[in-house]
Amino acid sequence: MKTQPLTPAEIEHALTHLSGWAWNCDALVKTLEFGDFREAMGFMLRAGFEADALDHHPEWTNVYNKVSIRLATHDAGNKVTAKDVELAGRMEKLRASLTGRA
Amino acid sequence: MKTQPLTPAEIEHALTHLSGWAWNCDALVKTLEFGDFREAMGFMLRAGFEADALDHHPEWTNVYNKVSIRLATHDAGNKVTAKDVELAGRMEKLRASLTGRA
């Protein structure tokens, strides 16, 4: 299945369901903040399983309790596709379940 | 214990024992390459335990099979200290054990 870039309208629509995520420089981005390093690593481990299951991988940076995520699709010219929206949604669900914050 | 920045000579000496690490913009840096995403995540999980045990945390970015690491000490004006050398050494040992490459 060839993955097509989403249109700006499709991305804007997807963002209405992704609290705190933004569309920036052709990627879906968010910086998550956790209680400490262990919580941040716990998130990355579990989100890593989701990414691997989707065979779609983030660019992400961790510094202590923060995880900055950038999602775009290499095979679609580094544009945002449905795969990025799917992974962002899974990460968001995971973040909510780990932090207890909606 | 107040952590003091190392002198340039001390950093250069430490680097002779840290294969592939460099001193760049006041930090110890290296980009590690693994076989795939799972191996990269496996490294990050285990290195995360080392970092937590030392109570000293990296700035690191993962993209698929690569992990780019930047080590400096916040409490020492973001300069390189013995803590960074210690964490780099543990990461290096871990990388070697995981990849089977010296």
GROMACS .gro file of C-alpha atoms in nm:
model
  204
    1MET     CA    1   0.000   0.000   0.000
    2LYS     CA    2   0.142   0.332  -0.108
    3THR     CA    3   0.097   0.587   0.166
    4GLN     CA    4  -0.027   0.922   0.037
    5PRO     CA    5   0.038   1.255   0.209
    6LEU     CA    6  -0.273   1.394   0.372
    7THR     CA    7  -0.414   1.725   0.252
    8PRO     CA    8  -0.390   2.028   0.481
    9ALA     CA    9  -0.764   1.997   0.548
   10GLU     CA   10  -0.727   1.631   0.643
   11ILE     CA   11  -0.441   1.716   0.879
   12GLU     CA   12  -0.634   2.001   1.040
   13HIS     CA   13  -0.926   1.767   1.090
   14ALA     CA   14  -0.705   1.499   1.246
   15LEU     CA   15  -0.557   1.756   1.484
   16THR     CA   16  -0.899   1.827   1.632
   17HIS     CA   17  -0.878   1.477   1.783
   18LEU     CA   18  -0.515   1.507   1.896
   19SER     CA   19  -0.495   1.729   2.202
   20GLY     CA   20  -0.180   1.939   2.211
   21TRP     CA   21  -0.038   1.816   1.882
   22ALA     CA   22   0.060   2.066   1.614
   23TRP     CA   23   0.139   2.056   1.245
   24ASN     CA   24   0.482   2.208   1.205
   25CYS     CA   25   0.740   2.187   0.924
   26ASP     CA   26   0.555   1.901   0.752
   27ALA     CA   27   0.529   1.690   1.067
   28LEU     CA   28   0.297   1.620   1.359
   29VAL     CA   29   0.478   1.740   1.670
   30LYS     CA   30   0.427   1.744   2.044
   31THR     CA   31   0.646   1.767   2.352
   32LEU     CA   32   0.522   1.550   2.636
   33GLU     CA   33   0.615   1.616   2.997
   34PHE     CA   34   0.621   1.342   3.258
   35GLY     CA   35   0.687   1.330   3.630
   36ASP     CA   36   1.047   1.220   3.593
   37PHE     CA   37   1.295   1.032   3.376
   38ARG     CA   38   1.153   0.690   3.463
   39GLU     CA   39   0.806   0.790   3.353
   40ALA     CA   40   0.943   0.934   3.029
   41MET     CA   41   1.133   0.611   2.961
   42GLY     CA   42   0.825   0.406   3.046
   43PHE     CA   43   0.631   0.601   2.786
   44MET     CA   44   0.904   0.557   2.525
   45LEU     CA   45   0.920   0.184   2.583
   46ARG     CA   46   0.547   0.137   2.546
   47ALA     CA   47   0.516   0.381   2.257
   48GLY     CA   48   0.807   0.198   2.096
   49PHE     CA   49   0.602  -0.121   2.092
   50GLU     CA   50   0.318   0.066   1.921
   51ALA     CA   51   0.557   0.213   1.665
   52ASP     CA   52   0.709  -0.125   1.596
   53ALA     CA   53   0.365  -0.287   1.560
   54LEU     CA   54   0.275  -0.021   1.302
   55ASP     CA   55   0.620  -0.047   1.142
   56HIS     CA   56   0.622   0.332   1.161
   57HIS     CA   57   0.884   0.505   1.369
   58PRO     CA   58   0.905   0.847   1.531
   59GLU     CA   59   1.186   1.093   1.552
   60TRP     CA   60   1.196   1.168   1.923
   61THR     CA   61   1.424   1.335   2.172
   62ASN     CA   62   1.431   1.273   2.544
   63VAL     CA   63   1.578   1.506   2.805
   64TYR     CA   64   1.501   1.397   3.163
   65ASN     CA   65   1.119   1.412   3.194
   66LYS     CA   66   1.044   1.546   2.848
   67VAL     CA   67   0.989   1.363   2.520
   68SER     CA   68   0.969   1.572   2.203
   69ILE     CA   69   0.810   1.382   1.917
   70ARG     CA   70   0.811   1.448   1.543
   71LEU     CA   71   0.605   1.228   1.314
   72ALA     CA   72   0.628   1.223   0.935
   73THR     CA   73   0.639   0.950   0.673
   74HIS     CA   74   0.969   0.884   0.502
   75ASP     CA   75   0.808   0.690   0.216
   76ALA     CA   76   0.576   0.982   0.142
   77GLY     CA   77   0.844   1.247   0.099
   78ASN     CA   78   0.855   1.314   0.473
   79LYS     CA   79   0.499   1.442   0.470
   80VAL     CA   80   0.221   1.366   0.716
   81THR     CA   81   0.015   1.057   0.631
   82ALA     CA   82  -0.255   0.849   0.798
   83LYS     CA   83   0.025   0.646   0.960
   84ASP     CA   84   0.140   0.951   1.153
   85VAL     CA   85  -0.212   1.030   1.265
   86GLU     CA   86  -0.253   0.668   1.378
   87LEU     CA   87   0.074   0.667   1.575
   88ALA     CA   88   0.000   1.008   1.729
   89GLY     CA   89  -0.339   0.878   1.840
   90ARG     CA   90  -0.186   0.571   2.002
   91MET     CA   91   0.080   0.781   2.175
   92GLU     CA   92  -0.184   1.021   2.301
   93LYS     CA   93  -0.394   0.736   2.445
   94LEU     CA   94  -0.085   0.593   2.609
   95ARG     CA   95   0.018   0.929   2.754
   96ALA     CA   96  -0.329   0.977   2.900
   97SER     CA   97  -0.329   0.629   3.055
   98LEU     CA   98   0.020   0.675   3.204
   99THR     CA   99  -0.027   1.026   3.340
  100GLY     CA  100  -0.394   1.005   3.432
  101ARG     CA  101  -0.448   1.335   3.249
  102ALA     CA  102  -0.691   1.364   2.961
  103MET     CA  103   2.923   1.670   4.609
  104LYS     CA  104   2.964   1.961   4.374
  105THR     CA  105   3.052   1.840   4.028
  106GLN     CA  106   3.329   2.042   3.867
  107PRO     CA  107   3.372   2.080   3.491
  108LEU     CA  108   3.668   1.884   3.359
  109THR     CA  109   3.957   2.068   3.201
  110PRO     CA  110   4.011   2.032   2.825
  111ALA     CA  111   4.313   1.809   2.896
  112GLU     CA  112   4.104   1.584   3.121
  113ILE     CA  113   3.834   1.559   2.855
  114GLU     CA  114   4.087   1.477   2.582
  115HIS     CA  115   4.235   1.209   2.806
  116ALA     CA  116   3.892   1.060   2.878
  117LEU     CA  117   3.814   1.048   2.505
  118THR     CA  118   4.112   0.820   2.442
  119HIS     CA  119   3.911   0.553   2.629
  120LEU     CA  120   3.579   0.631   2.458
  121SER     CA  121   3.586   0.497   2.104
  122GLY     CA  122   3.395   0.716   1.861
  123TRP     CA  123   3.293   0.978   2.113
  124ALA     CA  124   3.373   1.343   2.047
  125TRP     CA  125   3.382   1.665   2.244
  126ASN     CA  126   3.155   1.908   2.070
  127CYS     CA  127   2.985   2.228   2.188
  128ASP     CA  128   3.066   2.158   2.553
  129ALA     CA  129   2.929   1.803   2.546
  130LEU     CA  130   3.036   1.445   2.488
  131VAL     CA  131   2.856   1.329   2.175
  132LYS     CA  132   2.818   1.014   1.972
  133THR     CA  133   2.566   0.871   1.728
  134LEU     CA  134   2.519   0.497   1.768
  135GLU     CA  135   2.382   0.281   1.489
  136PHE     CA  136   2.202  -0.045   1.555
  137GLY     CA  137   2.055  -0.316   1.337
  138ASP     CA  138   1.701  -0.185   1.361
  139PHE     CA  139   1.452   0.005   1.576
  140ARG     CA  140   1.415  -0.277   1.829
  141GLU     CA  141   1.787  -0.290   1.893
  142ALA     CA  142   1.801   0.087   1.932
  143MET     CA  143   1.514   0.076   2.183
  144GLY     CA  144   1.680  -0.212   2.366
  145PHE     CA  145   1.992  -0.001   2.404
  146MET     CA  146   1.792   0.300   2.526
  147LEU     CA  147   1.609   0.094   2.785
  148ARG     CA  148   1.927  -0.054   2.928
  149ALA     CA  149   2.121   0.272   2.906
  150GLY     CA  150   1.825   0.437   3.076
  151PHE     CA  151   1.873   0.211   3.377
  152GLU     CA  152   2.240   0.312   3.391
  153ALA     CA  153   2.149   0.680   3.365
  154ASP     CA  154   1.891   0.646   3.638
  155ALA     CA  155   2.133   0.459   3.865
  156LEU     CA  156   2.382   0.745   3.821
  157ASP     CA  157   2.106   1.004   3.856
  158HIS     CA  158   2.257   1.159   3.545
  159HIS     CA  159   2.053   1.182   3.229
  160PRO     CA  160   2.138   1.215   2.863
  161GLU     CA  161   1.990   1.428   2.592
  162TRP     CA  162   1.929   1.173   2.320
  163THR     CA  163   1.740   1.145   1.994
  164ASN     CA  164   1.623   0.828   1.829
  165VAL     CA  165   1.533   0.787   1.462
  166TYR     CA  166   1.473   0.424   1.363
  167ASN     CA  167   1.806   0.244   1.421
  168LYS     CA  168   2.010   0.549   1.529
  169VAL     CA  169   2.055   0.701   1.874
  170SER     CA  170   2.233   1.038   1.893
  171ILE     CA  171   2.358   1.112   2.241
  172ARG     CA  172   2.469   1.437   2.402
  173LEU     CA  173   2.613   1.433   2.753
  174ALA     CA  174   2.676   1.740   2.968
  175THR     CA  175   2.611   1.829   3.330
  176HIS     CA  176   2.332   2.073   3.404
  177ASP     CA  177   2.458   2.144   3.758
  178ALA     CA  178   2.801   2.236   3.621
  179GLY     CA  179   2.686   2.502   3.377
  180ASN     CA  180   2.618   2.241   3.108
  181LYS     CA  181   2.987   2.152   3.088
  182VAL     CA  182   3.143   1.807   3.072
  183THR     CA  183   3.214   1.650   3.412
  184ALA     CA  184   3.326   1.311   3.542
  185LYS     CA  185   2.959   1.209   3.547
  186ASP     CA  186   2.942   1.242   3.169
  187VAL     CA  187   3.258   1.040   3.124
  188GLU     CA  188   3.117   0.771   3.353
  189LEU     CA  189   2.784   0.753   3.168
  190ALA     CA  190   2.957   0.753   2.828
  191GLY     CA  191   3.175   0.464   2.945
  192ARG     CA  192   2.876   0.263   3.060
  193MET     CA  193   2.691   0.332   2.736
  194GLU     CA  194   2.994   0.229   2.535
  195LYS     CA  195   3.028  -0.098   2.726
  196LEU     CA  196   2.659  -0.163   2.675
  197ARG     CA  197   2.674  -0.084   2.304
  198ALA     CA  198   2.967  -0.323   2.262
  199SER     CA  199   2.786  -0.601   2.449
  200LEU     CA  200   2.466  -0.553   2.248
  201THR     CA  201   2.623  -0.525   1.904
  202GLY     CA  202   2.915  -0.760   1.954
  203ARG     CA  203   3.143  -0.489   1.809
  204ALA     CA  204   3.435  -0.349   2.007
   0.00000   0.00000   0.00000
